[in-house]
Coordinates of C-alpha atoms in Angstrom, one line a residue:
M1 CA 0.1 0.2 0.3
T2 CA 1.4 3.1 -1.0
Q3 CA 1.3 6.4 1.5
T4 CA 2.2 9.8 0.8
P5 CA 4.8 10.9 2.3
K6 CA 5.0 13.0 5.5
S7 CA 7.8 15.9 5.1
S8 CA 8.4 18.5 7.4
T9 CA 10.1 20.7 4.7
A10 CA 8.8 24.4 4.1
P11 CA 6.9 25.0 0.8
P12 CA 9.1 26.6 -1.8
P13 CA 9.2 30.2 -1.5
G14 CA 7.1 30.9 -4.2
N15 CA 4.4 28.5 -3.0
D16 CA 3.8 30.7 0.5
P17 CA 0.6 32.6 0.1
A18 CA 2.1 34.6 2.7
H19 CA 5.0 36.2 0.2
G20 CA 2.5 35.9 -2.9
A21 CA -0.8 37.8 -3.7
P22 CA -2.9 39.3 -0.9
T23 CA -5.3 37.3 0.9
M24 CA -9.3 37.8 -0.1
P25 CA -11.0 38.9 3.2
S26 CA -13.4 36.3 4.4
V27 CA -17.2 37.1 3.1
P28 CA -19.6 36.2 5.9
P29 CA -22.3 33.5 4.1
Q30 CA -25.3 34.8 3.2
S31 CA -28.9 33.4 3.2
T32 CA -30.4 32.2 -0.2
P33 CA -33.8 34.4 -1.6
P34 CA -36.8 32.5 -1.5
A35 CA -37.6 30.5 -4.0
P36 CA -40.3 31.8 -6.8
P37 CA -44.0 30.7 -6.3
A38 CA -44.8 28.0 -8.3
P39 CA -46.7 28.5 -11.6
P40 CA -50.6 28.0 -10.7
T41 CA -51.8 24.4 -12.3
A42 CA -54.7 23.2 -14.1
N43 CA -55.1 19.4 -13.6
G44 CA -51.4 19.2 -12.4
R45 CA -50.0 21.2 -15.7
P46 CA -49.0 24.9 -15.6
I47 CA -51.2 27.4 -17.0
P48 CA -49.3 29.7 -19.8
P49 CA -48.7 33.3 -19.2
A50 CA -51.6 35.6 -20.9
T51 CA -50.3 37.4 -24.0
A52 CA -51.5 41.0 -24.1
T53 CA -53.7 41.5 -26.7
A54 CA -54.8 45.1 -28.6
P55 CA -58.7 46.4 -27.7
R56 CA -61.3 45.2 -29.8
R57 CA -62.8 48.0 -32.1
T58 CA -66.4 49.1 -32.2
A59 CA -68.3 48.4 -35.2
F60 CA -68.7 52.3 -35.7
A61 CA -65.4 52.9 -35.7
E62 CA -64.9 50.5 -38.1
G63 CA -67.5 51.4 -40.6
L64 CA -66.2 55.1 -40.5
D65 CA -62.7 53.8 -41.2
Q66 CA -64.7 51.9 -44.4
L67 CA -66.4 55.0 -45.0
R68 CA -63.4 57.0 -45.0
A69 CA -61.8 54.7 -47.1
A70 CA -65.0 54.5 -49.6
A71 CA -64.5 58.6 -49.7
T72 CA -61.2 58.8 -51.3
T73 CA -61.9 56.8 -54.4
E74 CA -64.7 58.5 -56.9
P75 CA -67.1 54.7 -56.8
G76 CA -67.2 55.3 -53.2
R77 CA -68.4 59.0 -53.3
L78 CA -70.7 57.9 -55.7
R79 CA -72.4 55.6 -53.1
I80 CA -72.5 57.9 -50.3
I81 CA -73.6 60.5 -52.5
G82 CA -76.5 58.1 -53.7
A83 CA -77.3 56.6 -50.4
L84 CA -77.7 60.4 -49.2
L85 CA -79.8 61.4 -51.8
A86 CA -82.3 58.6 -51.2
A87 CA -82.4 59.0 -47.1
L88 CA -83.7 63.0 -47.6
V89 CA -85.7 62.0 -50.1
V90 CA -87.6 59.2 -48.3
A91 CA -87.1 61.4 -45.1
F92 CA -88.9 64.3 -46.7
G93 CA -91.9 62.4 -48.0
A94 CA -92.0 60.5 -44.9
V95 CA -92.4 63.7 -42.6
A96 CA -95.0 65.1 -45.1
A97 CA -97.2 62.3 -45.1
W98 CA -96.9 62.0 -41.2
Q99 CA -97.6 65.7 -40.3
M100 CA -100.2 66.3 -43.4
T101 CA -102.2 63.4 -41.3
D102 CA -102.4 64.9 -38.5
R103 CA -103.5 68.1 -40.3
A104 CA -106.8 65.7 -42.2
S105 CA -107.5 64.2 -38.7
A106 CA -107.4 68.0 -37.0
A107 CA -110.0 69.0 -40.0
D108 CA -112.3 65.9 -39.6
D109 CA -112.4 66.4 -35.7
V110 CA -113.4 70.0 -36.6
L111 CA -116.2 68.7 -39.1
N112 CA -117.4 65.8 -37.2
R113 CA -116.0 65.9 -33.4
S114 CA -115.4 69.5 -31.8
Q115 CA -117.6 71.6 -33.7
P116 CA -121.1 69.2 -32.9
L117 CA -120.1 68.6 -29.3
S118 CA -119.7 72.3 -29.1
S119 CA -123.4 72.8 -31.0
D120 CA -124.5 70.0 -28.7
A121 CA -123.2 72.1 -25.8
A122 CA -125.6 74.8 -27.0
D123 CA -128.2 72.9 -27.2
I124 CA -128.6 71.7 -23.7
Y125 CA -128.1 75.4 -22.6
R126 CA -130.5 76.4 -24.8
S127 CA -133.0 73.4 -23.7
L128 CA -132.5 73.9 -20.5
A129 CA -133.2 77.9 -20.6
D130 CA -136.1 76.8 -22.8
A131 CA -137.6 74.1 -19.9
N132 CA -137.0 77.1 -17.6
T133 CA -139.0 79.6 -19.9
A134 CA -141.8 77.3 -20.6
A135 CA -142.3 76.0 -17.0
A136 CA -142.6 79.9 -15.5
S137 CA -145.1 80.1 -18.6
G138 CA -147.0 76.8 -17.9
Y139 CA -147.6 78.5 -14.1
L140 CA -148.4 81.5 -15.4
A141 CA -150.9 80.1 -17.3
G142 CA -152.4 77.6 -14.2
L143 CA -155.3 75.9 -15.7
Q144 CA -155.3 77.7 -19.5
E145 CA -151.7 76.1 -20.1
K146 CA -152.4 74.5 -23.5
P147 CA -150.8 70.7 -24.2
A148 CA -148.5 72.4 -26.7
M149 CA -146.4 74.5 -23.8
R150 CA -146.7 71.6 -21.4
E151 CA -145.2 69.6 -24.3
G152 CA -142.2 71.7 -24.9
Y153 CA -141.4 71.4 -21.6
E154 CA -141.2 68.0 -21.6
K155 CA -139.1 67.8 -25.2
D156 CA -137.1 70.2 -23.8
I157 CA -136.3 68.3 -20.6
R158 CA -135.8 65.0 -22.8
T159 CA -133.6 66.9 -25.1
A160 CA -131.1 68.3 -22.3
A161 CA -130.6 64.4 -20.9
A162 CA -130.1 63.1 -24.3
K163 CA -127.4 65.7 -25.1
L164 CA -126.1 65.5 -21.4
V165 CA -125.7 61.1 -22.5
T166 CA -123.8 62.4 -25.9
A167 CA -121.7 64.6 -24.5
A168 CA -120.6 62.1 -21.5
A169 CA -119.6 59.5 -23.7
N170 CA -117.2 61.8 -25.6
S171 CA -115.8 63.7 -22.7
E172 CA -112.5 62.0 -20.9
P173 CA -113.1 60.4 -17.5
G174 CA -111.8 62.5 -14.4
S175 CA -111.8 65.7 -16.9
P176 CA -113.4 68.9 -15.9
S177 CA -115.9 68.4 -18.9
A178 CA -117.0 65.2 -17.1
K179 CA -117.7 66.5 -13.8
T180 CA -119.8 69.4 -15.3
I181 CA -121.6 66.5 -17.2
A182 CA -122.2 64.6 -13.8
D183 CA -123.3 67.7 -12.3
L184 CA -126.0 68.8 -14.5
S185 CA -127.0 64.9 -15.0
R186 CA -127.2 65.4 -10.9
L187 CA -129.2 68.6 -11.2
L188 CA -131.7 68.0 -13.6
P189 CA -134.1 65.6 -11.8
E190 CA -134.1 67.7 -9.1
Y191 CA -135.2 71.1 -10.7
K192 CA -138.3 68.8 -12.7
G193 CA -138.9 67.6 -9.4
L194 CA -139.4 71.2 -8.2
V195 CA -141.0 72.5 -11.1
E196 CA -143.9 69.5 -10.7
T197 CA -144.2 70.5 -7.2
A198 CA -145.0 74.0 -8.0
R199 CA -147.4 73.1 -10.8
A200 CA -149.3 70.9 -8.8
N201 CA -149.5 73.5 -5.6
N202 CA -150.5 75.9 -8.1
R203 CA -153.5 74.0 -10.1
Q204 CA -154.7 73.6 -6.2
G205 CA -154.6 77.3 -5.9
Y206 CA -151.9 77.1 -2.9
P207 CA -149.4 80.3 -3.3
V208 CA -146.9 78.0 -2.2
G209 CA -146.1 77.0 -5.7
G210 CA -144.5 80.1 -6.3
A211 CA -142.0 79.4 -3.8
Y212 CA -141.0 76.0 -5.3
L213 CA -141.1 77.8 -8.7
R214 CA -138.5 80.3 -7.5
A215 CA -136.6 77.8 -6.3
A216 CA -136.5 75.8 -9.3
N217 CA -135.9 79.2 -11.2
E218 CA -132.7 80.1 -8.9
M219 CA -131.5 76.4 -9.3
M220 CA -131.3 76.8 -13.0
Q221 CA -130.1 80.5 -13.1
Q222 CA -127.4 80.3 -10.2
N223 CA -126.4 76.3 -11.0
M224 CA -127.6 74.6 -13.8
L225 CA -126.9 77.4 -16.8
P226 CA -123.5 78.3 -15.2
R227 CA -122.6 74.9 -15.5
A228 CA -123.8 74.4 -18.8
E229 CA -122.4 77.9 -20.5
K230 CA -118.9 76.2 -18.5
L231 CA -119.1 73.1 -20.8
Y232 CA -119.9 75.1 -24.2
Q233 CA -117.0 77.3 -23.4
T234 CA -114.9 74.1 -22.6
E235 CA -115.9 72.3 -26.2
N236 CA -115.5 76.0 -27.6
Q237 CA -111.8 75.8 -26.2
R238 CA -111.5 72.5 -28.1
L239 CA -112.6 73.4 -31.5
S240 CA -110.6 76.4 -31.6
D241 CA -107.6 74.1 -30.3
D242 CA -108.8 71.6 -33.5
Y243 CA -108.7 74.1 -35.6
A244 CA -105.4 75.4 -35.0
D245 CA -103.8 72.5 -35.3
A246 CA -105.5 71.9 -38.6
K247 CA -104.4 75.1 -39.8
S248 CA -100.9 74.8 -38.6
F249 CA -98.2 74.9 -41.5
P250 CA -96.0 71.6 -42.0
W251 CA -92.5 73.9 -41.4
A252 CA -90.6 70.4 -41.0
A253 CA -92.0 68.5 -44.0
A254 CA -91.2 71.6 -45.9
G255 CA -87.7 72.3 -45.0
L256 CA -86.8 68.6 -45.6
G257 CA -88.2 69.3 -49.2
I258 CA -86.1 72.4 -50.1
V259 CA -82.5 70.4 -48.1
A260 CA -83.7 67.4 -50.2
L261 CA -84.0 69.3 -53.7
A262 CA -81.2 71.2 -52.9
A263 CA -79.3 68.3 -52.7
L264 CA -80.6 67.0 -55.7
A265 CA -79.6 70.5 -57.4
W266 CA -76.3 70.0 -55.9
A267 CA -75.4 66.2 -57.2
Q268 CA -76.6 67.0 -60.7
R269 CA -74.6 69.8 -61.3
R270 CA -71.3 67.8 -60.0
N271 CA -72.2 65.0 -62.2
Y272 CA -72.6 67.6 -65.0
R273 CA -69.2 68.9 -64.5
R274 CA -67.6 65.6 -64.3
T275 CA -69.1 63.9 -67.1
N276 CA -70.7 67.4 -69.3
R277 CA -73.6 65.5 -69.2
V278 CA -77.0 67.6 -69.0
L279 CA -79.5 65.3 -67.5
N280 CA -79.3 62.3 -65.3
H281 CA -82.7 60.4 -65.6
G282 CA -82.6 59.2 -62.2
L283 CA -81.5 62.2 -60.7
V284 CA -84.4 64.1 -62.7
T285 CA -87.2 61.7 -61.6
A286 CA -85.8 62.0 -58.2
T287 CA -86.2 66.1 -58.2
A288 CA -89.3 65.8 -60.1
A289 CA -91.2 63.7 -57.1
A290 CA -89.5 66.0 -54.9
T291 CA -91.1 68.6 -56.2
V292 CA -94.3 67.2 -56.9
V293 CA -94.7 66.5 -53.5
L294 CA -93.8 69.9 -52.2
L295 CA -95.7 71.9 -54.4
W296 CA -98.5 69.3 -53.5
L297 CA -97.9 70.0 -49.5
A298 CA -97.8 74.0 -49.9
V299 CA -101.4 74.1 -52.0
S300 CA -103.1 71.8 -50.5
H301 CA -102.4 73.3 -47.3
M302 CA -102.8 76.9 -48.7
V303 CA -106.7 75.9 -49.9
A304 CA -107.6 73.5 -46.9
R305 CA -106.3 77.0 -44.6
A306 CA -108.6 78.8 -46.6
G307 CA -111.7 76.4 -46.4
L308 CA -111.0 75.9 -42.7
N309 CA -111.2 79.8 -42.4
D310 CA -114.3 80.4 -44.3
S311 CA -115.8 77.8 -42.0
Y312 CA -115.2 79.5 -39.1
D313 CA -115.6 83.0 -40.0
H314 CA -118.9 82.4 -42.2
G315 CA -119.8 79.0 -39.8
V316 CA -118.6 78.7 -36.7
R317 CA -118.4 82.8 -35.5
S318 CA -122.3 83.1 -36.9
L319 CA -123.2 80.2 -34.9
N320 CA -121.6 81.6 -31.7
V321 CA -123.7 84.8 -32.7
L322 CA -126.8 83.2 -32.9
H323 CA -126.4 80.8 -30.1
E324 CA -125.9 84.3 -27.7
A325 CA -129.0 85.4 -29.4
R326 CA -131.6 82.8 -28.9
I327 CA -130.2 82.1 -25.1
A328 CA -130.8 86.2 -24.5
S329 CA -134.4 85.8 -26.0
L330 CA -135.1 82.4 -23.9
T331 CA -133.8 84.3 -20.7
A332 CA -136.0 88.1 -21.7
R333 CA -139.1 85.3 -21.9
S334 CA -138.7 83.7 -18.6
D335 CA -137.9 87.3 -16.9
E336 CA -141.2 88.2 -18.3
N337 CA -143.4 85.7 -17.0
L338 CA -141.5 86.0 -13.5
T339 CA -142.1 89.2 -14.0
L340 CA -146.3 88.6 -13.6
V341 CA -145.1 85.0 -11.2
R342 CA -143.2 87.1 -8.1
R343 CA -145.1 90.4 -8.9
G344 CA -142.6 92.3 -7.7
A345 CA -141.2 90.3 -4.5
D346 CA -137.9 90.0 -6.2
T347 CA -136.3 93.7 -6.4
K348 CA -132.8 94.8 -7.2
T349 CA -130.9 97.9 -6.2
L350 CA -129.3 100.2 -9.1
G351 CA -126.1 101.8 -8.4
D352 CA -128.1 104.7 -7.8
D353 CA -130.3 103.6 -5.1
T354 CA -133.3 103.1 -7.0
V355 CA -135.3 99.9 -6.3
V356 CA -136.7 97.8 -9.3
D357 CA -138.4 94.7 -10.3
A358 CA -135.1 92.4 -10.4
Y359 CA -137.2 90.1 -13.2
E360 CA -138.5 93.4 -14.8
W361 CA -135.1 94.6 -15.1
G362 CA -133.1 91.2 -16.2
Y363 CA -135.9 91.2 -18.8
D364 CA -134.6 94.9 -19.9
Q365 CA -130.9 93.4 -19.8
Q366 CA -131.9 90.6 -22.3
I367 CA -133.9 92.4 -25.1
S368 CA -130.7 94.7 -25.2
Q369 CA -128.7 91.6 -25.5
L370 CA -131.0 90.0 -28.0
G371 CA -130.6 93.3 -30.0
K372 CA -126.9 93.9 -30.3
A373 CA -126.4 89.8 -31.2
L374 CA -128.9 90.0 -33.6
N375 CA -127.2 93.0 -35.4
R376 CA -123.7 91.4 -35.3
A377 CA -125.2 88.3 -36.7
E378 CA -126.8 90.3 -39.6
D379 CA -123.3 91.6 -40.2
L380 CA -121.8 88.1 -39.8
A381 CA -124.5 86.7 -42.6
D382 CA -122.9 86.3 -46.3
D383 CA -125.9 86.1 -48.3
S384 CA -128.9 87.0 -48.6
T385 CA -130.2 83.8 -47.3
G386 CA -128.4 83.8 -44.1
K387 CA -129.3 87.3 -43.7
K388 CA -133.1 87.3 -44.0
P389 CA -134.1 84.9 -40.8
V390 CA -131.4 87.2 -38.5
Q391 CA -133.9 90.7 -40.2
D392 CA -137.3 88.8 -39.5
A393 CA -136.2 88.1 -36.0
N394 CA -135.2 91.8 -35.2
S395 CA -138.6 92.7 -36.6
F396 CA -140.3 90.1 -34.3
M397 CA -138.2 91.5 -31.8
K398 CA -139.5 94.9 -31.9
V399 CA -143.0 94.4 -32.1
W400 CA -142.1 91.9 -28.8
K401 CA -140.7 94.6 -26.7
D402 CA -143.9 97.3 -27.9
R403 CA -146.5 94.6 -26.9
H404 CA -144.2 94.1 -23.4
D405 CA -144.2 97.7 -23.1
V406 CA -147.9 97.2 -23.1
A407 CA -148.1 94.4 -20.8
R408 CA -145.8 96.5 -18.1
D409 CA -148.2 99.5 -18.0
D410 CA -150.8 97.2 -17.3
N411 CA -149.5 95.3 -14.6
N412 CA -148.2 98.9 -13.5
S413 CA -151.5 100.3 -13.1
G414 CA -152.7 97.2 -11.3
N415 CA -154.7 95.1 -13.9
Y416 CA -152.7 92.2 -13.4
Q417 CA -155.3 90.0 -15.6
A418 CA -154.6 91.8 -18.9
A419 CA -150.7 92.2 -18.2
R420 CA -151.4 87.9 -17.7
D421 CA -153.8 87.6 -20.6
R422 CA -151.3 89.9 -23.0
V423 CA -147.9 87.3 -21.5
I424 CA -149.2 83.7 -21.7
G425 CA -151.6 84.2 -25.4
A426 CA -154.8 84.7 -24.0
A427 CA -155.3 87.9 -25.0
K428 CA -154.9 89.8 -28.6
E429 CA -151.3 90.7 -29.7
P430 CA -149.7 88.5 -27.1
T431 CA -146.3 88.4 -26.6
S432 CA -146.0 85.0 -26.5
V433 CA -146.3 85.1 -30.4
C434 CA -143.7 87.3 -30.6
F435 CA -141.1 85.4 -28.6
D436 CA -142.3 82.2 -30.5
N437 CA -141.8 84.0 -33.8
V438 CA -138.0 85.1 -33.0
D439 CA -137.2 81.9 -31.8
K440 CA -137.9 80.2 -35.2
A441 CA -136.3 82.6 -37.0
L442 CA -133.4 82.2 -35.0
A443 CA -133.7 78.7 -35.4
A444 CA -133.6 79.3 -39.2
A445 CA -130.7 81.0 -38.9
L446 CA -128.8 78.5 -37.3
A447 CA -129.6 75.8 -39.4
H448 CA -128.5 77.6 -42.6
E449 CA -125.7 78.6 -40.8
Q450 CA -124.6 75.0 -39.6
T451 CA -124.9 73.7 -43.5
E452 CA -122.5 76.6 -44.2
F453 CA -120.2 75.5 -42.1
K454 CA -120.4 72.0 -43.1
Q455 CA -120.2 72.9 -46.7
A456 CA -116.4 75.1 -46.2
A457 CA -115.1 72.9 -43.8
S458 CA -116.1 69.8 -45.9
D459 CA -114.1 71.6 -48.7
G460 CA -111.2 72.3 -46.9
R461 CA -110.3 69.0 -45.2
D462 CA -111.0 67.4 -48.5
S463 CA -108.5 69.2 -50.0
L464 CA -105.9 67.3 -47.6
T465 CA -107.3 64.0 -49.2
G466 CA -104.9 61.9 -50.9
L467 CA -101.8 63.9 -49.8
P468 CA -100.2 61.3 -46.9
T469 CA -100.4 58.5 -49.4
G470 CA -99.3 60.3 -52.3
A471 CA -96.5 61.9 -50.4
A472 CA -95.3 58.1 -49.4
V473 CA -95.3 57.0 -52.7
L474 CA -93.7 59.5 -54.6
A475 CA -90.7 59.6 -52.1
V476 CA -90.2 56.2 -52.2
L477 CA -90.4 56.7 -56.5
G478 CA -87.9 59.7 -56.3
A479 CA -85.3 57.8 -53.7
A480 CA -85.5 54.8 -56.5
G481 CA -84.7 57.5 -58.8
A482 CA -81.7 58.7 -57.2
V483 CA -80.3 55.3 -56.3
L484 CA -80.7 54.2 -60.1
G485 CA -79.5 57.8 -61.4
I486 CA -76.2 57.3 -59.2
G487 CA -76.2 53.4 -60.2
R488 CA -75.8 54.3 -63.9
R489 CA -72.6 56.5 -62.8
L490 CA -71.4 53.8 -60.9
S491 CA -71.7 51.3 -63.9
E492 CA -69.0 53.1 -65.9
Y493 CA -66.3 52.2 -63.5
R494 CA -66.9 48.2 -64.3

């Protein structure tokens, strides 16, 4: 076995570290850093790190880039122009059809809804006032009450009830009109009960019948007629709103039409400058279609507006004045009767402290209003057929005033029976005949003006017939023409 010899001999000088390179200082031991965590695993296998991806672009941004790219070439620009022209023409036709449909509907409402409802509201007022007049006349006549007078009262009550049912069916639930109609429907049987009680007591000779008649008259004058007038004003406001809607100019449609025509003119000029071709059949067709729609829209609206204005000036205004005249006549007749029924029990103090009979003063006021209304109605009548019944009513009113003055003198002189006979028609030259003649003349004038209104309003509404459909069809034709015209230019690049 071989062993390494041990020797105590010193090492050679060159191998002594003390005489060679300096020794490095000792480094203390360093702690090793912790190992990085193991990557997550899925089913024992490491998941690869996610790679960064670019954000996804929206469809709008991509479409905008494509549009910009298309606009750099002439075919792309033509496609954009064609799409814009077609869209403009279609939008013009759609807006024109929409706006003129609204105006035609409003014109139809004027003719078939709001004006008839306004007339029904006036008939409610007239029927109630006439029933009150007939009740007073019947009470004053007593046992001499004629069957025709009693039938007139019953007819007025039935008419008012039927018109209230019609008005209720056409009113919106919860509206002020619906509440007014409900109030009148509730008060009408109460009023009729008071009248029947007054009539029954009067037939038996009980003076208390006059108190019941007075209560019935106060219910009518203070509760029922003001509500009927409010209903009439509400329906008149609805009529005015329908007139405003029907006559308003279609500015949106007209503006779009002008923009569409300007765009078509620009496209044709652009086409001419690039090709030296004067006409493009498709673009000319689109321009013609848009022009026809715009002219049709303007002319039909002007004709409709003229017809509706005529129906209002010579129909609605005349009807309103004639309704006022008829109501004044009925109220005057009622006050004339109540003057003799109450025999001065009700007085009124004037501004100069003069005390007068309340119903006699009311008669004077109503007769004055009747005369003013008849003068206005004559001025509004536009033909001899409309003027004649108004002139007749004015003549009958003057005779009525003269005969009433005679009856007043009889009553003031203490000749009550003569005054009563003259008022109820039991004497010669009675006031009742004059009132009946005035009422018949006003009814004839109302019938004529109603016919005039219907004719003028129908003409205005009919001028809008076919425009919405025609505008839509021509708009589609114009859009097709614009697309075909641009398509012909595109075919040159294929």
